[in-house]
Short mmCIF file of C-alpha atoms and ligand atoms in Angstrom, two decimals:
data_model
loop_
_atom_site.label_atom_id
_atom_site.label_comp_id
_atom_site.label_asym_id
_atom_site.label_seq_id
_atom_site.Cartn_x
_atom_site.Cartn_y
_atom_site.Cartn_z
CA MET A 1 -28.11 -48.92 -8.95
CA ASN A 2 -31.12 -47.02 -7.74
CA THR A 3 -32.13 -44.70 -10.39
CA LYS A 4 -35.29 -43.48 -8.61
CA SER A 5 -34.66 -39.89 -7.25
CA ASN A 6 -35.77 -39.08 -3.67
CA CYS A 7 -36.19 -35.35 -4.83
CA PRO A 8 -39.73 -34.23 -4.70
CA PRO A 9 -41.22 -32.79 -7.93
CA PRO A 10 -41.57 -29.06 -8.40
CA ALA A 11 -44.97 -27.69 -7.07
CA LYS A 12 -45.37 -25.23 -10.01
CA LYS A 13 -44.40 -25.22 -13.51
CA LEU A 14 -40.65 -24.78 -13.80
CA LYS A 15 -39.39 -21.20 -14.79
CA PRO A 16 -36.65 -21.10 -17.29
CA TRP A 17 -33.05 -20.52 -16.02
CA THR A 18 -32.14 -16.97 -16.23
CA ARG A 19 -28.89 -14.99 -15.78
CA MET A 20 -28.22 -14.06 -12.22
CA ASN A 21 -27.23 -10.65 -10.77
CA PRO A 22 -24.14 -10.44 -8.65
CA SER A 23 -24.40 -9.36 -5.03
CA GLU A 24 -24.58 -5.65 -4.21
CA LEU A 25 -21.23 -6.05 -2.37
CA ALA A 26 -19.73 -7.34 -5.68
CA ASN A 27 -21.22 -4.53 -7.55
CA ASN A 28 -20.10 -2.18 -5.16
CA THR A 29 -16.56 -3.28 -5.60
CA SER A 30 -14.47 -1.60 -8.31
CA ASN A 31 -10.86 -0.59 -8.34
CA PRO A 32 -10.31 2.69 -10.12
CA ILE A 33 -6.87 1.52 -10.96
CA ARG A 34 -8.11 -1.21 -12.91
CA LYS A 35 -10.57 0.91 -14.92
CA ILE A 36 -7.98 3.56 -15.85
CA VAL A 37 -5.18 1.11 -16.60
CA ASP A 38 -7.48 -1.03 -18.68
CA ASN A 39 -8.45 1.82 -20.70
CA ILE A 40 -4.68 2.66 -21.56
CA LYS A 41 -4.09 1.09 -24.92
CA MET A 42 -0.78 -1.02 -25.39
CA PRO A 43 0.94 0.14 -28.66
CA SER A 44 0.26 -2.46 -31.17
CA ASN A 45 3.61 -1.80 -33.10
CA ALA A 46 5.94 -0.62 -30.59
CA ASN A 47 9.46 -0.30 -32.07
CA LYS A 48 11.06 0.01 -28.63
CA GLU A 49 10.94 -2.32 -25.75
CA ILE A 50 8.16 -1.37 -23.39
CA ILE A 51 9.53 -0.28 -20.08
CA ARG A 52 7.00 -0.61 -17.31
CA LEU A 53 7.63 1.73 -14.26
CA SER A 54 3.83 1.20 -13.30
CA LEU A 55 3.79 -1.85 -10.78
CA GLY A 56 4.72 -1.24 -7.04
CA ASP A 57 6.22 -4.79 -7.02
CA PRO A 58 9.93 -4.79 -6.27
CA THR A 59 10.32 -8.31 -7.83
CA VAL A 60 9.38 -7.41 -11.53
CA PHE A 61 12.88 -6.87 -12.79
CA GLY A 62 14.71 -9.56 -10.95
CA ASN A 63 17.18 -7.21 -9.47
CA LEU A 64 15.74 -7.18 -5.92
CA ASN A 65 15.53 -10.57 -4.22
CA CYS A 66 14.17 -11.52 -0.73
CA PRO A 67 16.57 -12.26 2.06
CA ASP A 68 18.44 -15.56 2.03
CA VAL A 69 17.30 -16.30 5.71
CA LEU A 70 13.69 -16.07 4.36
CA THR A 71 14.13 -18.49 1.29
CA GLU A 72 16.23 -20.87 3.57
CA THR A 73 13.59 -20.93 6.50
CA ILE A 74 10.53 -21.49 4.08
CA VAL A 75 12.48 -24.28 2.42
CA LYS A 76 13.52 -25.92 5.64
CA ASN A 77 9.76 -25.49 7.00
CA VAL A 78 8.26 -27.07 3.82
CA ARG A 79 10.58 -30.06 4.27
CA SER A 80 9.69 -30.33 7.99
CA ILE A 81 5.90 -30.83 6.95
CA LYS A 82 5.10 -29.19 10.28
CA HIS A 83 3.41 -26.21 8.48
CA ASN A 84 0.72 -27.81 6.38
CA GLY A 85 -2.20 -27.70 8.47
CA TYR A 86 -4.85 -25.31 9.68
CA ILE A 87 -3.52 -22.75 12.32
CA HIS A 88 -5.49 -20.08 14.45
CA SER A 89 -7.28 -17.70 12.00
CA ALA A 90 -5.45 -14.62 13.48
CA GLY A 91 -2.06 -16.32 13.10
CA THR A 92 0.13 -18.62 15.06
CA GLU A 93 1.26 -17.61 18.34
CA VAL A 94 4.81 -17.75 17.49
CA ALA A 95 4.47 -15.36 14.52
CA ARG A 96 2.24 -13.01 16.40
CA ASP A 97 4.74 -12.89 19.30
CA ALA A 98 7.51 -12.25 16.84
CA ILE A 99 5.48 -9.36 15.42
CA ALA A 100 4.62 -7.76 18.71
CA LYS A 101 8.30 -8.11 19.70
CA CYS A 102 9.75 -6.38 16.50
CA TYR A 103 6.99 -3.70 16.26
CA GLY A 104 6.19 -2.96 19.92
CA ASN A 105 8.25 -1.15 22.44
CA PRO A 106 7.84 -2.24 26.10
CA VAL A 107 8.19 1.66 27.26
CA THR A 108 6.45 3.70 24.37
CA HIS A 109 3.93 1.33 22.62
CA PRO A 110 4.02 -2.14 24.10
CA LEU A 111 2.33 -4.86 22.25
CA THR A 112 1.45 -8.51 22.99
CA ARG A 113 0.26 -11.34 20.61
CA ASP A 114 -3.24 -10.50 21.52
CA ASP A 115 -2.72 -7.21 19.74
CA ILE A 116 -1.71 -8.81 16.43
CA ILE A 117 -4.14 -10.08 13.75
CA ILE A 118 -2.29 -11.74 10.74
CA ALA A 119 -4.05 -11.35 7.55
CA SER A 120 -3.75 -12.20 3.91
CA GLY A 121 -1.31 -9.37 2.88
CA GLY A 122 -1.41 -5.74 3.94
CA SER A 123 -4.62 -5.44 1.78
CA GLY A 124 -6.26 -8.10 4.01
CA ALA A 125 -4.99 -6.19 6.91
CA LEU A 126 -6.59 -2.93 5.83
CA ASP A 127 -9.77 -4.63 4.80
CA ILE A 128 -10.19 -6.07 8.55
CA ALA A 129 -8.93 -2.83 10.12
CA ILE A 130 -11.53 -0.57 8.14
CA THR A 131 -14.42 -2.87 8.16
CA GLY A 132 -14.13 -4.03 11.81
CA LEU A 133 -14.37 -0.31 12.77
CA LEU A 134 -16.75 1.54 10.36
CA ASN A 135 -20.33 0.92 9.57
CA PRO A 136 -22.20 1.90 6.33
CA GLY A 137 -22.63 5.64 6.54
CA ASP A 138 -19.59 6.24 8.89
CA ASN A 139 -16.86 8.14 7.23
CA LEU A 140 -13.07 7.37 6.98
CA LEU A 141 -10.54 10.51 6.22
CA LEU A 142 -8.15 9.45 3.61
CA PRO A 143 -5.22 11.21 1.90
CA LYS A 144 -5.30 12.51 -1.37
CA PRO A 145 -3.40 11.31 -3.35
CA ALA A 146 -3.68 7.80 -1.99
CA PHE A 147 -3.27 4.28 -2.65
CA ALA A 148 -6.61 3.26 -4.30
CA LEU A 149 -7.58 0.28 -2.15
CA TYR A 150 -8.79 2.39 0.72
CA GLN A 151 -11.50 3.81 -1.41
CA VAL A 152 -12.39 0.25 -3.00
CA ILE A 153 -12.78 -1.23 0.56
CA CYS A 154 -14.94 1.56 1.72
CA ASP A 155 -17.19 1.71 -1.36
CA ALA A 156 -17.78 -1.95 -1.15
CA HIS A 157 -19.04 -1.47 2.45
CA LYS A 158 -20.77 1.75 1.88
CA ILE A 159 -18.35 3.62 4.07
CA GLU A 160 -18.08 7.33 3.25
CA THR A 161 -14.77 8.42 2.19
CA ARG A 162 -13.54 12.16 2.75
CA TYR A 163 -10.17 13.22 1.35
CA TYR A 164 -7.69 15.54 3.00
CA ASP A 165 -5.14 17.08 0.71
CA LEU A 166 -1.46 16.15 0.74
CA LEU A 167 0.36 19.39 -0.25
CA PRO A 168 3.00 18.90 -3.06
CA GLU A 169 4.82 22.12 -2.14
CA ARG A 170 5.37 20.89 1.41
CA ASN A 171 6.64 17.38 0.47
CA TRP A 172 2.99 15.91 0.57
CA GLU A 173 2.44 16.92 4.12
CA ALA A 174 -1.34 16.94 5.03
CA ASP A 175 -3.18 20.06 5.11
CA LEU A 176 -4.43 19.75 8.83
CA VAL A 177 -6.80 22.59 8.87
CA GLN A 178 -8.75 21.02 5.93
CA MET A 179 -8.41 17.54 7.46
CA ALA A 180 -10.00 18.98 10.71
CA SER A 181 -12.76 20.76 8.67
CA LEU A 182 -13.69 17.23 7.32
CA ILE A 183 -14.55 15.68 10.59
CA ASP A 184 -18.09 15.13 12.01
CA ASP A 185 -19.71 12.94 14.57
CA ARG A 186 -19.50 9.94 12.03
CA THR A 187 -15.89 10.19 11.38
CA ARG A 188 -14.56 6.93 12.70
CA ALA A 189 -10.82 7.15 11.80
CA ILE A 190 -8.08 9.14 9.98
CA LEU A 191 -5.93 6.94 7.80
CA VAL A 192 -2.32 8.00 7.20
CA ASN A 193 -0.13 6.39 5.05
CA ASN A 194 3.64 7.01 5.82
CA PRO A 195 5.93 6.29 4.07
CA SER A 196 3.54 6.96 1.11
CA ASN A 197 2.30 5.28 -2.00
CA PRO A 198 2.09 7.07 -4.41
CA CYS A 199 3.87 10.32 -3.10
CA GLY A 200 7.28 8.57 -1.89
CA SER A 201 7.04 11.00 1.02
CA VAL A 202 8.10 10.30 4.78
CA TYR A 203 6.66 12.49 7.66
CA SER A 204 8.67 14.15 10.03
CA LYS A 205 7.98 13.44 13.76
CA GLU A 206 6.47 16.99 14.10
CA HIS A 207 4.12 16.49 11.39
CA LEU A 208 3.04 13.08 12.61
CA LYS A 209 2.51 14.49 16.00
CA ALA A 210 0.47 17.44 14.47
CA ILE A 211 -1.84 14.80 12.84
CA LEU A 212 -1.92 13.02 16.07
CA GLN A 213 -3.14 16.22 17.78
CA VAL A 214 -6.00 16.56 15.40
CA ALA A 215 -6.99 13.03 16.28
CA GLU A 216 -6.74 13.80 19.99
CA ASN A 217 -8.81 16.90 19.55
CA TYR A 218 -11.60 15.04 18.05
CA ARG A 219 -11.05 11.66 19.83
CA ILE A 220 -10.61 9.74 16.63
CA PRO A 221 -8.32 6.94 16.30
CA ILE A 222 -5.58 6.41 13.54
CA ILE A 223 -5.41 3.79 11.10
CA ALA A 224 -1.66 3.90 10.06
CA ASP A 225 -0.73 2.15 6.88
CA GLU A 226 2.98 1.64 7.53
CA ILE A 227 3.66 -1.14 5.01
CA TYR A 228 6.52 0.76 3.64
CA GLY A 229 8.02 0.92 7.17
CA ASP A 230 11.60 2.00 7.29
CA MET A 231 12.23 2.11 3.61
CA THR A 232 13.62 5.77 3.67
CA TYR A 233 16.25 7.61 2.04
CA GLY A 234 18.83 10.34 2.66
CA ASP A 235 18.08 12.25 6.08
CA SER A 236 14.53 10.92 6.18
CA VAL A 237 13.50 8.61 9.30
CA PHE A 238 10.50 6.65 9.70
CA TYR A 239 8.55 7.16 12.94
CA PRO A 240 5.88 4.54 13.61
CA MET A 241 2.84 6.66 14.70
CA ALA A 242 2.11 4.56 17.76
CA SER A 243 5.58 5.62 19.01
CA LEU A 244 4.59 9.25 19.16
CA THR A 245 1.24 8.93 21.33
CA THR A 246 0.40 7.74 24.56
CA THR A 247 -3.29 8.68 24.28
CA VAL A 248 -4.47 8.29 20.74
CA PRO A 249 -5.22 4.62 19.55
CA VAL A 250 -3.17 3.74 16.61
CA ILE A 251 -4.20 0.64 14.39
CA SER A 252 -0.96 -0.01 12.45
CA CYS A 253 -1.06 -2.18 9.23
CA SER A 254 1.99 -3.66 7.76
CA GLY A 255 3.33 -6.77 6.07
CA LEU A 256 6.18 -8.62 4.38
CA ALA A 257 5.33 -7.57 0.75
CA LYS A 258 7.68 -4.62 0.38
CA LEU A 259 9.93 -4.82 3.33
CA PHE A 260 11.16 -8.13 2.51
CA ALA A 261 10.34 -8.21 -1.28
CA VAL A 262 7.73 -10.93 -1.39
CA PRO A 263 4.36 -9.24 -2.26
CA GLY A 264 3.16 -12.54 -3.96
CA TRP A 265 3.46 -14.34 -0.62
CA ARG A 266 0.33 -12.36 0.85
CA VAL A 267 1.07 -11.97 4.53
CA GLY A 268 0.37 -8.84 6.52
CA TRP A 269 -0.75 -8.02 10.05
CA ILE A 270 -2.63 -5.47 12.09
CA ALA A 271 -0.91 -4.19 15.32
CA VAL A 272 -3.61 -2.76 17.64
CA HIS A 273 -1.88 -0.20 19.73
CA ASP A 274 -4.75 0.47 22.21
CA ARG A 275 -4.94 3.20 24.92
CA ASN A 276 -6.96 2.69 27.96
CA ASN A 277 -9.01 -0.16 26.22
CA ILE A 278 -10.58 2.21 23.94
CA LEU A 279 -10.26 -0.43 21.25
CA ALA A 280 -10.99 -3.72 23.41
CA ASP A 281 -14.15 -4.45 21.24
CA ILE A 282 -12.55 -3.40 18.06
CA ARG A 283 -9.57 -5.71 18.76
CA ALA A 284 -12.17 -8.70 19.38
CA ALA A 285 -14.06 -7.72 16.24
CA TYR A 286 -10.93 -7.92 14.29
CA PHE A 287 -10.22 -11.40 15.56
CA LYS A 288 -13.67 -12.31 14.49
CA LEU A 289 -13.22 -11.03 11.18
CA SER A 290 -9.92 -13.03 10.61
CA THR A 291 -12.22 -16.22 10.87
CA LEU A 292 -13.81 -15.38 7.68
CA ILE A 293 -11.07 -16.58 5.56
CA LEU A 294 -9.58 -18.87 8.37
CA GLY A 295 -6.51 -16.88 8.38
CA ALA A 296 -3.37 -16.27 6.24
CA ASN A 297 -0.96 -18.69 4.69
CA SER A 298 0.41 -21.06 7.23
CA LEU A 299 3.92 -21.73 5.67
CA VAL A 300 4.88 -17.96 5.19
CA GLN A 301 3.80 -17.09 8.74
CA SER A 302 6.16 -19.94 9.81
CA ALA A 303 9.19 -17.81 8.54
CA ILE A 304 8.01 -14.74 10.46
CA PRO A 305 9.99 -15.36 13.71
CA ALA A 306 13.22 -16.05 11.67
CA ILE A 307 13.19 -12.78 9.76
CA LEU A 308 11.54 -10.39 12.55
CA THR A 309 13.23 -11.78 15.76
CA PRO A 310 16.51 -13.40 14.78
CA VAL A 311 18.81 -14.30 17.46
CA LYS A 312 21.06 -11.33 18.65
CA GLY A 313 24.50 -11.72 17.20
CA SER A 314 23.75 -14.95 14.99
CA ALA A 315 24.58 -15.23 11.22
CA GLU A 316 21.08 -14.97 10.40
CA GLU A 317 20.83 -11.56 12.17
CA LYS A 318 23.81 -10.45 10.14
CA SER A 319 22.73 -11.63 6.85
CA LEU A 320 19.26 -9.88 7.45
CA ALA A 321 21.13 -6.69 8.32
CA ALA A 322 23.24 -7.00 5.19
CA PHE A 323 20.00 -7.69 3.06
CA LYS A 324 18.37 -4.65 4.38
CA LYS A 325 21.49 -2.39 3.68
CA GLN A 326 21.61 -3.51 0.27
CA TYR A 327 18.01 -3.41 -0.59
CA TYR A 328 17.60 0.10 0.75
CA SER A 329 20.87 1.37 -0.79
CA ILE A 330 19.78 0.29 -4.10
CA LEU A 331 16.39 2.04 -3.81
CA ASP A 332 18.24 5.14 -2.33
CA ALA A 333 20.58 5.31 -5.20
CA ASN A 334 17.67 4.83 -7.63
CA ALA A 335 15.69 7.70 -5.71
CA GLN A 336 18.68 9.95 -6.22
CA PHE A 337 19.14 9.00 -9.73
CA THR A 338 15.46 9.55 -10.77
CA LEU A 339 15.48 12.93 -9.16
CA GLU A 340 18.66 14.14 -10.88
CA LYS A 341 17.32 12.80 -14.38
CA LEU A 342 13.64 13.88 -14.06
CA ARG A 343 14.01 17.18 -12.48
CA LYS A 344 16.03 18.41 -15.38
CA ILE A 345 13.07 17.71 -17.79
CA ARG A 346 11.32 20.86 -18.89
CA GLY A 347 7.58 20.62 -18.26
CA LEU A 348 7.76 18.19 -15.32
CA LYS A 349 7.87 19.16 -11.49
CA VAL A 350 9.35 16.53 -9.43
CA VAL A 351 8.55 16.15 -5.72
CA VAL A 352 11.60 14.86 -3.85
CA PRO A 353 11.24 11.04 -3.08
CA GLN A 354 12.23 10.38 0.55
CA GLY A 355 10.97 6.85 0.88
CA ALA A 356 9.03 3.70 -0.49
CA MET A 357 9.78 3.23 -4.21
CA TYR A 358 7.63 5.90 -5.91
CA VAL A 359 8.14 9.48 -7.13
CA MET A 360 5.32 11.78 -8.23
CA CYS A 361 6.07 14.13 -10.96
CA GLY A 362 3.74 17.15 -11.74
CA ILE A 363 2.92 17.75 -15.63
CA ASP A 364 2.87 21.28 -16.62
CA THR A 365 0.26 21.12 -19.32
CA SER A 366 1.05 24.99 -20.19
CA ILE A 367 4.56 23.84 -21.24
CA LEU A 368 3.64 20.48 -22.98
CA ARG A 369 2.14 20.85 -26.35
CA ASP A 370 -0.63 18.46 -27.11
CA VAL A 371 -0.81 17.07 -23.81
CA LYS A 372 -4.47 17.46 -22.21
CA ASP A 373 -3.79 15.75 -18.93
CA ASP A 374 -2.06 13.13 -17.06
CA LEU A 375 -4.04 10.31 -18.77
CA ASP A 376 -3.26 11.82 -22.17
CA PHE A 377 0.40 12.21 -21.09
CA THR A 378 0.40 8.47 -20.01
CA GLN A 379 -1.08 7.15 -23.25
CA LYS A 380 1.18 9.30 -25.49
CA LEU A 381 4.22 8.47 -23.61
CA LEU A 382 3.44 4.77 -23.99
CA ASP A 383 2.64 5.17 -27.67
CA GLU A 384 5.69 7.27 -28.58
CA GLU A 385 8.31 6.09 -26.37
CA SER A 386 6.97 2.82 -24.79
CA VAL A 387 7.34 3.81 -21.36
CA LEU A 388 4.53 2.74 -18.99
CA VAL A 389 3.76 5.13 -15.80
CA LEU A 390 0.52 5.27 -13.83
CA PRO A 391 -1.43 8.61 -14.25
CA GLY A 392 -2.27 10.59 -11.02
CA GLN A 393 -5.83 9.93 -11.57
CA CYS A 394 -5.36 6.41 -10.23
CA PHE A 395 -4.81 7.91 -7.05
CA GLY A 396 -7.29 10.83 -7.06
CA VAL A 397 -4.93 13.79 -8.48
CA ASP A 398 -4.89 15.25 -11.68
CA ASN A 399 -1.66 16.18 -13.82
CA TYR A 400 0.86 14.05 -11.97
CA PHE A 401 2.23 10.62 -12.94
CA ARG A 402 3.79 8.17 -10.53
CA VAL A 403 7.11 6.27 -11.31
CA VAL A 404 8.12 3.27 -9.48
CA PHE A 405 12.01 3.37 -9.29
CA SER A 406 12.79 -0.23 -8.26
CA ALA A 407 13.97 -1.17 -11.73
CA PRO A 408 17.80 -1.62 -12.53
CA GLN A 409 19.54 1.83 -13.26
CA GLU A 410 20.17 1.07 -16.90
CA LYS A 411 16.51 0.50 -17.30
CA LEU A 412 15.53 3.51 -15.46
CA GLY A 413 17.99 5.79 -17.36
CA GLU A 414 16.64 4.46 -20.67
CA ALA A 415 13.23 5.20 -19.58
CA TYR A 416 13.96 8.66 -18.19
CA ASP A 417 15.99 9.56 -21.37
CA ARG A 418 12.73 8.37 -23.30
CA ILE A 419 10.52 10.48 -21.02
CA ALA A 420 13.02 13.59 -21.54
CA SER A 421 12.66 13.05 -25.51
CA PHE A 422 9.00 12.95 -25.15
CA CYS A 423 8.81 16.13 -23.25
CA GLN A 424 11.41 17.89 -25.49
CA ARG A 425 9.22 16.88 -28.63
CA HIS A 426 6.07 18.08 -26.86
CA SER A 427 7.59 21.31 -25.44
CA LYS A 428 6.06 24.59 -26.65
C1 PLP B 1 0.19 1.88 0.55
C2 PLP B 1 -0.09 0.36 0.42
N1 PLP B 1 -0.71 -0.26 1.50
C3 PLP B 1 -1.12 -1.57 1.47
C4 PLP B 1 -0.53 -2.39 0.13
C5 PLP B 1 -0.80 -3.72 0.12
O1 PLP B 1 0.05 -4.63 0.41
P1 PLP B 1 0.01 -6.12 0.18
O2 PLP B 1 0.79 -6.49 -1.23
O3 PLP B 1 0.65 -6.83 1.26
O4 PLP B 1 -1.49 -6.47 0.13
C6 PLP B 1 -0.07 -1.70 -0.94
C7 PLP B 1 0.48 -2.44 -2.01
O5 PLP B 1 0.96 -1.83 -2.98
C8 PLP B 1 0.44 -0.14 -0.74
O6 PLP B 1 1.11 0.39 -1.62
#
């Protein structure tokens, strides 16, 4: 063996190794939810089982499972060993065709595979959608309260965030006058999340059209986070924003996580609903950005045609329809149950949930003794009743907490009874 090194000796005396600094990008990346949740202390001697109504993951309690068609297709595709290789970084053509067919409409909002970029989850789709459009110093209008990731992506890339208020007294509709007042010549998009996390709201056609009018008036595209798609309850109906305009460009982000109860599988997508080639270069930029991670999971993508475009009249189509009916009716029943239970509690103000799997409850600190704010409420509720919810501060608002109502009803009932005891004990 040749032990002689070819490496030239150092020119100068060597400096000692020193601890290295992370990049600015990493330093600017910080999820407020993590910071807040990490500061919540788990009770060390809880005498009751902890009930976690905090995580927006429909699979945690084991009562909501993904459709059989999805499981069977994945198993079949694993065995075929045809989906183990690299694929196009923006997704396979068949998967993009299926998304375009399922989410486009040839008359009102046509899509082709060239408008679809498949990403690693809805989060990956949002990352590409935002960073492919905005430069440092540009600004993005975001709802308040909002899913925290929008802010995280913007902060990491030095994109300014400006918040438009959602009004609880109007079922979390956006304050459009205030929204318009935030716009300047560096505003590059308005982000709309419908159905909403954390609000559980679903906007009417009229309200979505009114938001589109603001976008139209200022010539600003919409980024529509529609990951909760048609998960709606009661009389609420989901309208994809792109279906309501022929002039405003809409960049719609969605994915499999919530609609098919597989958040861990990490597949989402962007659908670019362009108008008159306004977004031609942006679409190309999105394809370029997809090459950064060489695309999303090939195996999961391979199941997209089976679940989004099953053959009409097939057993698979019927099975998927039955899955959806059952999944949504469980969530619908849980939404009603949650409303009934929580709205009776003195000191709380529940905003009626219309979709997704969330409800926001206002905390009346003038009624609740020893409760300073939502963070204090969360910690004390956990300490005294072993129920974990997320404080509104995680979403940018004070004196609310968010409940995820995907758990089985017995668990929800137990948790709501404990919340009721807590509030009663703390009532003035
Ligand atoms: C509003 C919203 N958008 C996007 C996402 C991200 O979805 P994914 O798990 O597919 O990354 C979530 C996840 O909770 C969400 O609530």
